[in-house]
XYZ file of C-alpha atoms in Angstrom:
742
model
C -0.270 -0.286 -0.065
C 1.523 3.416 -0.927
C 2.487 6.205 1.380
C 0.127 8.147 0.221
C -2.725 5.852 1.172
C -1.802 5.338 4.379
C -1.426 9.447 5.136
C -5.151 9.577 3.558
C -6.471 7.061 5.853
C -5.074 8.518 9.202
C -7.238 10.952 8.578
C -10.418 9.383 9.086
C -12.122 7.008 11.760
C -11.298 3.203 10.760
C -14.814 1.856 10.838
C -13.790 -2.207 11.333
C -10.705 -3.950 11.516
C -9.617 -5.126 7.823
C -10.354 -8.727 7.636
C -8.020 -9.953 4.632
C -10.037 -13.226 3.936
C -11.854 -13.978 0.318
C -14.622 -16.055 0.103
C -13.401 -19.405 -2.261
C -17.218 -19.347 -3.405
C -20.275 -17.940 -2.645
C -24.336 -18.281 -3.270
C -26.042 -16.767 -5.382
C -29.668 -16.663 -5.791
C -30.868 -16.296 -9.491
C -34.609 -15.474 -10.906
C -35.300 -16.651 -13.838
C -38.559 -15.541 -16.045
C -41.048 -17.324 -17.418
C -43.615 -15.286 -19.211
C -46.996 -16.383 -19.338
C -49.742 -14.919 -21.074
C -48.048 -11.408 -20.239
C -47.008 -12.178 -16.701
C -43.858 -13.350 -14.856
C -43.479 -16.277 -13.355
C -40.331 -16.089 -10.984
C -38.240 -19.621 -9.941
C -35.272 -19.178 -7.852
C -32.318 -21.207 -7.389
C -29.138 -21.345 -5.800
C -25.871 -22.591 -7.210
C -22.200 -22.143 -6.049
C -20.358 -19.786 -7.948
C -16.546 -20.653 -7.973
C -14.905 -17.161 -8.372
C -10.953 -17.320 -9.359
C -8.637 -15.604 -7.408
C -7.473 -13.080 -10.281
C -10.780 -11.669 -10.796
C -10.662 -10.045 -7.087
C -9.477 -6.533 -7.187
C -6.919 -4.640 -4.884
C -6.291 -1.541 -3.453
C -3.858 -0.483 -6.506
C -6.726 1.682 -7.732
C -6.198 5.429 -7.547
C -9.127 7.150 -8.120
C -9.189 11.086 -9.590
C -10.000 13.085 -6.518
C -11.086 16.593 -6.828
C -9.211 19.312 -4.913
C -9.935 18.774 -1.022
C -11.448 15.415 -1.987
C -10.393 12.747 0.445
C -10.866 8.806 0.182
C -12.839 7.842 3.126
C -13.807 4.173 2.506
C -13.703 1.577 0.192
C -14.846 -1.889 -0.779
C -13.540 -4.430 -3.295
C -15.975 -6.808 -5.607
C -19.086 -5.107 -4.847
C -21.876 -5.810 -6.762
C -23.907 -2.792 -8.111
C -27.412 -4.322 -9.472
C -28.639 -2.837 -12.585
C -31.338 -3.737 -14.990
C -30.973 -7.115 -16.275
C -29.858 -7.724 -20.321
C -29.057 -10.543 -22.440
C -25.813 -10.966 -23.767
C -24.392 -13.846 -25.479
C -27.034 -16.017 -24.536
C -26.581 -15.249 -20.663
C -28.416 -13.004 -18.465
C -26.616 -10.242 -16.759
C -28.153 -8.210 -13.963
C -25.412 -6.791 -11.697
C -21.731 -5.223 -12.171
C -18.697 -5.872 -10.030
C -16.544 -3.313 -9.008
C -14.934 -0.906 -6.563
C -17.554 1.214 -4.167
C -15.590 4.294 -2.858
C -16.902 6.704 -0.581
C -15.025 10.338 -0.452
C -15.886 13.345 1.956
C -17.589 14.375 -1.885
C -19.404 11.038 -3.339
C -20.278 7.859 -3.465
C -18.556 6.541 -6.413
C -18.497 2.989 -8.162
C -16.215 1.779 -10.648
C -17.050 -1.138 -12.418
C -14.761 -3.123 -13.893
C -17.023 -5.314 -16.281
C -15.725 -3.273 -19.443
C -16.871 -5.138 -22.804
C -13.682 -4.377 -24.826
C -10.362 -3.012 -24.689
C -12.069 0.371 -26.037
C -14.368 0.792 -23.326
C -11.945 0.206 -20.884
C -9.498 3.045 -22.326
C -12.909 5.320 -22.597
C -13.592 5.074 -18.824
C -10.073 5.135 -17.850
C -10.180 8.989 -19.992
C -13.095 9.851 -17.701
C -15.685 9.953 -20.318
C -19.236 8.943 -19.034
C -21.272 5.934 -20.319
C -24.327 7.934 -20.397
C -24.930 10.633 -22.451
C -25.086 13.668 -20.182
C -21.464 13.573 -18.984
C -21.093 15.905 -15.484
C -17.567 16.967 -15.386
C -17.903 16.163 -11.636
C -20.354 13.101 -11.474
C -19.905 9.784 -13.299
C -23.316 7.866 -14.111
C -22.383 5.407 -10.993
C -21.603 8.329 -8.997
C -23.511 10.417 -6.631
C -22.791 13.592 -4.356
C -23.140 12.816 -0.347
C -25.121 15.848 -0.684
C -28.100 14.128 -2.764
C -28.501 11.004 -0.528
C -31.944 10.918 1.488
C -31.993 7.534 2.866
C -29.972 4.445 3.366
C -31.080 0.786 3.962
C -29.268 -2.197 5.139
C -30.236 -5.666 4.447
C -29.458 -8.691 6.708
C -30.652 -11.859 6.615
C -33.495 -10.758 4.541
C -34.720 -8.314 6.943
C -34.751 -4.418 5.740
C -33.872 -1.814 8.186
C -33.212 2.355 7.778
C -29.628 3.090 8.783
C -29.717 6.018 11.124
C -27.363 7.232 14.102
C -29.741 6.231 16.295
C -28.977 2.408 15.371
C -25.950 0.205 15.536
C -25.154 -0.806 11.824
C -25.323 -4.899 11.956
C -21.945 -6.458 11.290
C -23.544 -9.054 8.653
C -25.076 -6.342 6.015
C -25.598 -8.189 2.762
C -27.046 -5.368 0.817
C -27.061 -1.579 0.878
C -30.267 0.288 -1.171
C -29.564 4.283 -1.408
C -32.480 6.268 -2.223
C -31.419 9.674 -3.279
C -33.172 13.073 -3.213
C -33.217 13.384 -7.152
C -35.175 9.567 -7.203
C -31.981 7.985 -8.037
C -31.415 4.494 -6.640
C -28.303 2.263 -6.068
C -28.414 -0.989 -4.575
C -24.830 -2.635 -3.598
C -24.206 -6.277 -2.527
C -21.150 -7.386 -0.649
C -21.249 -11.267 -1.209
C -18.113 -11.099 -3.023
C -16.033 -8.667 -0.628
C -14.218 -8.996 2.438
C -16.606 -10.038 5.623
C -17.295 -6.800 7.360
C -16.911 -4.602 4.300
C -20.885 -3.853 4.232
C -20.621 -2.506 7.745
C -17.484 -0.699 6.795
C -19.268 1.039 4.001
C -22.454 1.818 5.897
C -20.417 3.492 8.781
C -18.599 5.403 6.503
C -21.962 6.385 4.568
C -23.107 7.165 8.110
C -20.841 9.481 9.154
C -20.228 11.937 5.693
C -23.853 11.792 4.042
C -25.370 13.459 6.917
C -22.947 16.107 7.995
C -23.962 17.407 11.380
C -22.857 21.363 10.943
C -22.917 23.011 7.675
C -19.502 23.351 7.724
C -18.753 19.955 6.890
C -19.889 20.158 3.700
C -17.753 19.596 0.832
C -18.396 22.916 -0.133
C -16.060 24.114 2.243
C -13.167 22.108 1.254
C -13.098 22.573 -2.457
C -10.427 25.573 -2.892
C -9.817 25.196 -6.634
C -9.374 28.592 -8.007
C -13.132 30.274 -10.074
C -12.588 31.788 -13.067
C -16.054 32.925 -13.962
C -17.029 32.012 -17.797
C -18.530 34.299 -20.487
C -21.772 32.182 -19.896
C -22.110 33.558 -16.130
C -20.879 37.148 -16.858
C -24.724 38.474 -17.988
C -26.571 36.622 -15.282
C -27.395 39.423 -12.759
C -27.020 38.368 -9.109
C -29.066 41.052 -7.088
C -26.283 41.668 -4.566
C -25.709 45.016 -6.010
C -27.961 47.944 -5.747
C -27.501 48.668 -9.081
C -29.153 45.212 -10.278
C -32.258 46.392 -8.303
C -32.561 50.257 -9.465
C -32.227 48.469 -13.549
C -35.080 46.096 -12.345
C -36.932 49.064 -10.920
C -36.410 51.059 -14.482
C -37.408 48.086 -16.352
C -40.692 47.803 -14.333
C -40.941 51.415 -14.426
C -41.659 51.566 -11.150
C -39.211 54.184 -9.561
C -41.855 56.778 -8.999
C -43.055 54.872 -5.978
C -40.199 52.338 -5.178
C -36.765 52.758 -4.079
C -33.961 50.592 -3.557
C -33.012 50.493 0.079
C -29.363 49.703 1.210
C -28.257 48.613 5.081
C -25.723 50.403 6.768
C -24.225 46.715 7.202
C -24.780 43.337 7.440
C -26.814 42.021 10.636
C -25.799 38.323 11.544
C -28.972 36.518 12.334
C -31.387 38.589 8.985
C -32.005 36.529 6.353
C -32.795 40.063 4.253
C -29.797 40.794 1.885
C -28.216 44.065 1.628
C -29.921 45.573 -1.167
C -33.932 45.256 -1.978
C -36.793 47.565 -2.867
C -39.266 49.166 -0.316
C -42.041 52.305 -0.614
C -40.051 55.023 -1.752
C -42.121 57.726 0.311
C -40.343 55.631 3.697
C -37.589 56.650 5.085
C -35.003 54.157 6.346
C -35.551 54.917 9.850
C -39.628 54.253 9.069
C -39.184 51.063 7.057
C -36.832 49.527 9.832
C -39.437 50.313 12.923
C -42.345 48.853 10.829
C -40.592 45.766 9.705
C -40.086 45.023 13.753
C -43.375 44.158 13.848
C -43.259 41.341 10.849
C -41.625 38.016 11.226
C -37.751 37.845 10.608
C -38.447 41.700 9.869
C -40.203 41.153 6.252
C -42.476 43.757 5.915
C -43.479 44.764 2.033
C -40.342 44.023 -0.252
C -41.219 45.110 -4.023
C -39.839 42.227 -6.704
C -41.625 43.231 -9.731
C -43.992 45.665 -11.836
C -46.526 45.805 -14.709
C -47.401 49.456 -15.680
C -48.699 51.058 -12.163
C -48.820 47.667 -10.244
C -46.671 46.130 -8.256
C -45.439 42.388 -6.847
C -44.907 43.055 -3.439
C -44.248 40.403 -0.898
C -45.010 40.153 2.780
C -44.294 38.023 5.900
C -46.836 37.686 8.843
C -46.945 39.578 12.127
C -44.981 38.398 14.978
C -47.132 35.968 17.027
C -47.094 38.384 19.728
C -48.832 40.989 17.964
C -52.473 40.393 17.757
C -53.268 43.885 16.707
C -53.679 44.171 12.917
C -53.061 48.147 13.157
C -49.751 47.918 11.781
C -50.187 45.572 8.928
C -53.061 48.105 7.574
C -50.874 51.002 7.858
C -48.512 49.004 6.321
C -50.921 47.842 3.173
C -51.584 52.080 3.095
C -47.673 52.930 2.821
C -48.403 50.178 -0.459
C -51.392 51.615 -1.838
C -49.440 55.357 -1.908
C -46.740 53.756 -3.989
C -49.884 53.472 -6.740
C -49.999 56.560 -8.582
C -54.048 55.795 -8.748
C -53.900 55.063 -5.585
C -56.017 51.999 -5.614
C -56.087 49.150 -2.391
C -53.925 46.441 -3.162
C -54.958 43.162 -3.095
C -53.893 41.095 -0.227
C -53.193 37.286 -0.716
C -52.873 35.348 2.167
C -50.840 32.481 1.047
C -51.398 30.597 4.174
C -54.928 30.219 4.228
C -54.936 28.774 0.505
C -51.891 26.778 0.124
C -50.521 23.961 1.520
C -47.858 24.403 4.625
C -44.090 23.541 3.893
C -45.010 20.506 5.813
C -47.789 19.098 3.887
C -45.392 19.536 0.694
C -42.751 17.936 2.224
C -45.276 14.772 2.936
C -46.412 15.068 -0.102
C -42.727 14.638 -1.848
C -42.251 11.595 0.444
C -45.436 9.908 -0.780
C -44.368 10.646 -4.552
C -40.642 9.601 -3.831
C -41.998 6.218 -2.230
C -44.069 5.687 -5.155
C -41.358 6.477 -7.907
C -38.684 4.467 -6.012
C -39.567 0.925 -5.512
C -37.219 -1.412 -3.969
C -38.210 -4.462 -5.551
C -39.979 -5.967 -8.622
C -42.730 -7.394 -6.781
C -43.526 -3.542 -5.346
C -43.382 -2.161 -8.596
C -45.857 -4.655 -10.262
C -48.178 -4.500 -7.433
C -48.422 -0.569 -7.374
C -48.955 -0.291 -11.104
C -52.395 -1.574 -11.404
C -53.046 1.294 -8.673
C -50.333 3.528 -9.196
C -53.046 6.867 -10.369
C -54.870 5.838 -7.240
C -51.412 6.298 -5.176
C -50.556 9.381 -6.863
C -53.571 11.064 -6.232
C -53.304 10.317 -2.373
C -49.819 11.758 -2.729
C -51.255 15.448 -3.427
C -48.313 16.774 -5.389
C -50.152 17.363 -8.819
C -52.931 18.724 -6.671
C -50.262 20.785 -4.969
C -48.920 21.500 -8.322
C -52.542 22.797 -9.832
C -53.256 24.689 -6.670
C -49.813 26.994 -7.217
C -50.671 27.282 -10.737
C -54.406 28.859 -9.803
C -53.294 31.000 -7.599
C -50.469 32.428 -9.701
C -53.272 32.715 -12.400
C -55.647 34.607 -10.211
C -52.402 36.882 -8.858
C -51.465 37.383 -12.781
C -54.856 38.518 -13.909
C -54.993 41.423 -10.984
C -51.583 42.723 -12.205
C -53.367 42.843 -15.860
C -55.900 44.756 -14.485
C -53.689 47.114 -12.652
C -54.177 45.908 -9.286
C -50.950 45.799 -7.001
C -50.899 42.566 -5.602
C -49.405 41.448 -2.010
C -48.210 37.868 -0.968
C -48.307 37.510 2.270
C -47.230 34.169 4.016
C -45.779 33.163 7.521
C -42.078 33.857 7.035
C -42.155 35.559 3.703
C -39.359 32.937 2.610
C -41.029 29.928 0.746
C -44.451 29.877 -0.568
C -44.174 33.501 -1.655
C -41.105 32.395 -3.813
C -43.037 29.889 -5.613
C -46.307 32.260 -6.462
C -43.910 35.165 -7.266
C -41.838 33.253 -9.558
C -44.587 31.805 -11.324
C -46.396 35.168 -11.998
C -43.512 36.617 -13.168
C -42.986 33.928 -15.370
C -46.751 34.033 -16.681
C -46.619 38.212 -17.533
C -43.168 38.551 -18.427
C -41.610 36.727 -21.315
C -37.785 37.976 -20.463
C -38.138 35.757 -17.953
C -38.662 32.862 -20.034
C -35.084 32.850 -21.375
C -32.567 30.971 -20.188
C -30.592 34.009 -18.698
C -34.214 35.656 -17.544
C -34.847 32.455 -15.619
C -31.706 32.037 -14.110
C -31.967 36.137 -12.923
C -35.925 35.141 -11.526
C -34.163 32.278 -9.240
C -31.329 34.580 -8.608
C -33.711 37.462 -7.255
C -36.799 35.905 -5.802
C -34.891 32.635 -4.125
C -31.258 33.280 -3.680
C -31.256 36.795 -3.001
C -34.310 36.793 -0.817
C -33.196 34.365 1.308
C -35.155 30.689 0.663
C -33.733 28.716 3.338
C -32.450 26.140 0.772
C -30.086 24.563 3.099
C -32.835 23.777 5.755
C -35.585 22.870 3.287
C -33.057 20.514 1.280
C -31.645 18.818 4.375
C -28.082 19.534 3.756
C -27.718 19.446 7.267
C -28.484 16.289 9.396
C -29.627 18.072 12.362
C -32.611 20.372 11.022
C -35.899 19.413 12.052
C -37.755 17.181 9.683
C -40.581 19.963 9.820
C -38.145 22.531 8.215
C -37.477 20.401 5.414
C -39.934 20.635 2.114
C -38.686 20.362 -1.608
C -40.736 23.792 -2.205
C -37.749 24.527 -5.330
C -39.122 21.066 -6.908
C -42.519 22.095 -6.377
C -41.921 25.408 -8.449
C -39.731 23.576 -11.459
C -42.803 20.980 -11.653
C -45.239 24.313 -12.072
C -42.768 25.824 -14.722
C -42.398 22.229 -16.113
C -46.381 22.219 -16.682
C -46.389 25.850 -18.423
C -43.286 24.627 -20.501
C -46.106 21.679 -21.622
C -48.806 24.029 -22.099
C -46.808 26.617 -24.192
C -43.591 25.091 -25.831
C -43.047 27.835 -27.993
C -42.908 30.288 -25.439
C -40.039 28.907 -23.100
C -36.010 29.151 -24.473
C -35.458 26.680 -22.059
C -36.152 22.965 -21.918
C -37.097 19.927 -19.884
C -33.675 18.789 -20.013
C -32.764 22.266 -18.465
C -35.168 21.792 -15.574
C -33.977 18.692 -14.571
C -30.849 19.306 -14.751
C -31.609 22.374 -12.755
C -32.841 19.989 -9.990
C -29.919 17.703 -10.123
C -27.508 20.782 -9.432
C -29.499 21.497 -6.230
C -27.014 18.502 -4.809
C -23.927 19.380 -5.817
C -21.874 21.061 -2.888
C -19.517 22.738 -5.716
C -21.679 25.610 -6.293
C -22.503 27.707 -3.696
C -25.985 29.187 -5.204
C -28.172 26.424 -3.573
C -26.006 25.562 -0.461
C -27.091 28.492 2.194
C -30.093 29.997 3.725
C -29.434 33.326 2.932
C -26.892 35.739 1.636
C -25.993 36.552 5.293
C -24.797 33.043 5.693
C -23.087 32.921 2.093
C -21.201 36.227 2.982
C -20.164 34.504 6.622
C -18.948 31.550 4.844
C -16.875 33.489 2.772
C -15.497 35.684 5.004
C -14.623 32.766 8.022
C -14.263 29.859 6.012
C -12.827 31.532 2.931
C -15.046 29.665 0.698
C -14.837 30.204 -2.984
C -18.016 31.068 -4.445
C -18.992 29.684 -7.659
C -22.480 30.098 -9.543
C -24.335 27.013 -10.258
C -25.214 28.969 -13.613
C -21.592 28.857 -14.773
C -22.905 25.285 -17.172
C -19.542 25.352 -19.101
C -18.142 23.863 -15.468
C -20.066 21.029 -15.344
C -21.240 20.050 -18.751
C -19.474 19.891 -22.414
C -21.160 21.623 -25.415
C -22.919 18.595 -26.632
C -25.187 18.681 -23.196
C -25.666 22.378 -23.083
C -27.161 22.394 -26.415
C -30.133 20.084 -24.984
C -31.075 22.950 -22.665
C -32.706 25.035 -24.984
C -35.820 24.336 -26.419
C -36.162 24.104 -30.460
C -39.624 25.002 -30.477
C -38.962 28.562 -28.784
C -41.162 30.618 -30.635
C -38.652 33.953 -30.672
C -35.885 32.581 -32.562
C -38.083 30.246 -34.762
C -39.971 32.859 -36.099
C -36.412 34.904 -36.617
C -35.376 32.290 -38.942
C -38.622 31.038 -40.824
C -39.075 35.043 -41.352
C -35.453 35.240 -42.816
C -36.072 32.215 -44.542
C -39.533 33.036 -46.305
C -38.317 36.719 -47.473
C -35.609 35.223 -49.642
C -37.911 32.821 -50.925
C -40.800 34.643 -51.569
C -41.524 38.372 -52.753
C -43.161 40.877 -50.872
C -46.036 40.649 -53.353
C -46.691 36.975 -52.671
C -50.640 36.373 -52.413
C -49.837 33.793 -49.585
C -49.738 34.139 -45.714
C -46.022 34.254 -44.699
C -44.812 30.756 -43.294
C -43.922 32.368 -40.096
C -47.366 34.342 -39.546
C -49.088 30.980 -40.066
C -47.317 29.437 -37.809
C -47.654 31.476 -35.023
C -51.168 33.230 -35.467
C -52.658 30.537 -33.376
C -51.416 31.774 -30.401
C -51.920 35.082 -30.673
C -54.287 36.930 -28.828
C -57.161 39.439 -29.891
C -58.404 42.944 -28.393
C -61.532 40.817 -27.902
C -60.685 40.351 -23.629
C -60.072 43.978 -23.366
C -56.584 43.691 -23.470
C -54.168 45.339 -25.617
C -51.877 43.664 -28.230
C -49.313 43.755 -25.998
C -51.358 40.634 -24.251
C -49.474 38.185 -26.571
C -46.663 38.311 -23.745
C -49.015 36.865 -20.853
C -49.642 33.203 -20.138
C -52.960 31.831 -19.268
C -52.408 28.173 -18.021
C -54.827 25.721 -17.621
C -55.101 25.035 -13.882
C -57.403 22.036 -13.259
C -56.079 18.785 -12.142
C -57.230 16.788 -15.503
C -54.329 19.295 -16.998
C -51.793 18.495 -14.981
C -49.284 16.083 -15.900
C -46.455 14.029 -14.357
C -43.189 15.323 -14.993
C -41.714 11.664 -15.828
C -38.246 12.768 -17.021
C -37.712 13.911 -13.530
C -39.494 11.188 -11.817
C -39.280 8.120 -13.858
C -35.637 8.239 -15.367
C -34.050 5.993 -12.914
C -36.852 3.325 -13.510
C -35.498 1.135 -16.268
C -39.072 -0.770 -16.420
C -40.944 2.498 -17.455
C -38.288 3.450 -20.284
C -39.179 3.402 -23.557
C -36.348 1.854 -25.953
C -35.845 3.985 -29.369
C -39.079 5.946 -28.207
C -40.836 8.430 -26.570
C -40.577 12.245 -26.815
C -36.986 12.220 -26.713
C -36.924 11.205 -30.584
C -39.027 14.053 -31.731
C -37.152 16.575 -29.479
C -33.784 15.328 -31.703
C -35.537 15.603 -34.267
C -36.623 19.055 -33.990
C -32.936 20.255 -32.864
C -31.757 18.932 -36.337
C -34.455 20.678 -38.451
C -33.694 23.406 -37.264
C -29.781 22.914 -37.084
C -30.347 22.492 -41.185
C -31.996 25.783 -41.215
C -29.168 27.365 -39.561
C -26.653 25.872 -42.037
C -28.543 26.573 -45.337
C -28.902 30.364 -43.954
C -24.917 30.138 -43.698
C -24.599 28.452 -47.281
C -26.439 31.333 -48.787
C -25.230 34.127 -46.765
C -27.903 35.136 -44.584
C -26.830 34.429 -41.275
C -25.345 36.168 -38.580
C -22.003 35.623 -36.655
C -22.222 32.035 -35.203
C -23.158 31.903 -31.236
C -22.907 29.595 -28.709
C -26.160 27.782 -29.198
C -25.007 26.967 -32.915
C -21.463 25.496 -31.885
C -23.400 23.394 -29.049
C -25.452 22.129 -31.822
C -22.587 21.271 -33.757
C -20.972 19.330 -31.055
C -23.858 17.588 -30.171
C -24.362 16.646 -33.953
C -20.972 15.413 -34.285
C -21.306 13.233 -31.309
C -24.303 11.649 -32.627
C -23.462 10.945 -36.059
C -20.311 8.866 -34.579
C -22.874 6.773 -32.761
C -24.993 6.769 -35.594
C -21.841 4.866 -37.334
C -21.102 2.951 -34.446
C -24.287 1.484 -33.531
C -25.823 0.558 -36.897
C -26.724 -2.829 -37.332
C -25.436 -4.703 -40.437
C -28.192 -6.786 -40.940
C -30.728 -3.721 -41.264
C -31.031 -1.210 -43.293
C -28.648 1.154 -44.907
C -29.615 3.786 -43.004
C -28.438 4.258 -39.274
C -30.540 5.689 -36.116
C -29.867 7.259 -32.712
C -30.478 4.482 -30.387
C -31.917 6.833 -27.809
C -34.804 5.991 -25.308
C -37.377 7.943 -23.553
C -35.289 9.223 -20.597
C -32.322 10.684 -22.859
C -30.321 12.205 -22.140
C -30.103 10.969 -18.467
C -30.136 7.298 -19.731
C -27.229 5.491 -21.569
C -27.134 5.066 -25.422
C -28.175 1.589 -26.132
C -26.523 0.250 -29.350
C -29.117 -0.749 -31.778
C -27.331 -4.082 -32.796
C -28.238 -5.243 -29.374
C -31.836 -4.810 -29.572
C -32.651 -7.964 -30.085
C -30.606 -9.079 -26.920
C -32.824 -6.654 -24.422
C -34.917 -8.154 -22.191
C -36.506 -5.027 -20.996
C -37.472 -3.827 -24.400
C -39.958 -1.323 -25.305
C -43.000 -3.326 -25.719
C -41.589 -6.660 -23.756
C -40.943 -5.867 -19.910
C -39.441 -8.751 -18.647
C -38.195 -8.955 -15.062
C -35.340 -11.073 -14.852
C -33.789 -12.603 -11.677
C -33.623 -9.663 -9.008
C -33.317 -6.869 -11.760
C -32.727 -3.430 -11.125
C -33.547 -3.179 -7.465
C -31.995 -6.742 -6.422
C -34.596 -7.106 -3.392
C -37.293 -9.309 -4.633
C -34.738 -12.590 -3.310
C -35.009 -10.752 0.146
C -38.713 -10.888 0.526
C -39.284 -14.742 -0.175
């Protein structure tokens, strides 16, 4: 063992004594499928498997670690259970490799490489799945993403927690992540006690007791902001808020308030917008009567109307006089002096505890731990989904956002009030602005919106996402996921109105659990500033996507159906193909005229920017890409909406190339370069996966959960057990727990 490895292990607690004993033979259980009339019959048998000594791995593997990343534990010859597939007449349902635990991630390094080329690809750090994160592989997960860990001992399942001592005879562990991804690892081939060794390490490092134990505080690599992130407004400067006031023509009644100094326990930023006629002293005095000192805060405006956020009065104040006085100050900010509409969100929307309970039920539904559970709940899936109330809460948020948006369109100021002014008001305020302001439907605008409404105005991300284990369960609630789901619903209803895609939204949800970027790691801007000064944390905004992904991945962030860009392309083509005197309707006009509104509703032509969503529960869909992408039984091989999405991207790319050939295009932008990178990779995949027995035309073998699932070679289509229309659950399959439930 190397000197570096000895030095590294001295930094961590040794959980068990290493026992250099390898099992000479292992009894494995295999479940063989015999489908009858569409059903699946399982037969189990055990057989001894002699494992040659050369198949066992040693400690010579040296992983590539990040700056500040240290190895805490490892186990060799670990089985990771995967979706079953057939190759060369044999059923494969597991991979053997090394399981590593560091202070940043759990990593599984597979040793089952099919050929030398695949091994070289792996050694070069290229991910086997399509979307490749620079910090995490397809078989990696950040420790911040881990939600629950279960241990299996003698066919019994028990959750791993600090309250219970882990067993010395752990056969398997199952990990459920906050983004619905699951892992199952078996230790039958490993040294005795390795199951407990890994479980103890995960318990220690995956559930930190203090915020400064997050990997964010250890990763000290220098950061240089890329051009992609330069134009994102952080709203940590007075000029950002003033520019927003000017953009909304709201400088007449509102002004930017700046603190003299930071308050250690304040959740408010240094700069925000308050009524213009109130002095700093007057505003501070009124704010003392409200929770977290959050009185009226302006966030957006339309004509003379304003969107304002407000917390409840302190619990010891029973007289509402102060609140009425504040609402009067808000009224005075309106040039028309109209009375503002107060929406008490805590009365009409679910509490954060309700949302968290719904999330737990949804997660249980989308992360079955066995084939039996999956099949049992499949027949009553929609009943269980309805009982989770998740889609109901999504519809409620859209409904009340639409109500607030219509009030603002009618010129009435809307005040969003909730208990602390940092949770549901973030959701509703953000959705209202998406409905009314088309600039927030671009990628940059959407990032600006999140930075303003969620990050700077102090949504407690650390508490709500459970970054620290000591936070009370009542404080946890994935409200940001609820907002992203609502945004996804709008994207489905108005696909031409948004520049970003569902891939962007799903990736954004994954990025909440990457403790390398600080955007979603703190409860407030004050905490971020304290970490910067006291712990010298290197701040990296998550919006610098080039630090995480290649161009091929960034190309999928954009929506090929986005109206603004598509209209520009089609109009340019039309202007050169038809004369101005052509009697025919222009292509672009006919494509988009259906979405335009007239003045029959009493609104101006400017109303084409406004979105009016369908909010009834029957119109709400389940975000399958986000919730189902890790469930192989639900994956559609060689099909799904992903195929249509890629076709749209190729068509739009071809239009751009035609314009370039005709000399009509402008200077290529970053999106064109990203699309070129995507096409090059997919073209190589078409060549590599072409079936020699099929037609000469190759096809890209992607599935419905692309780009989050692996690329499947076309030549193996007939060999897959789990196919688009023929699902067979072979032996223990993805979840590898059916044998434990005998």
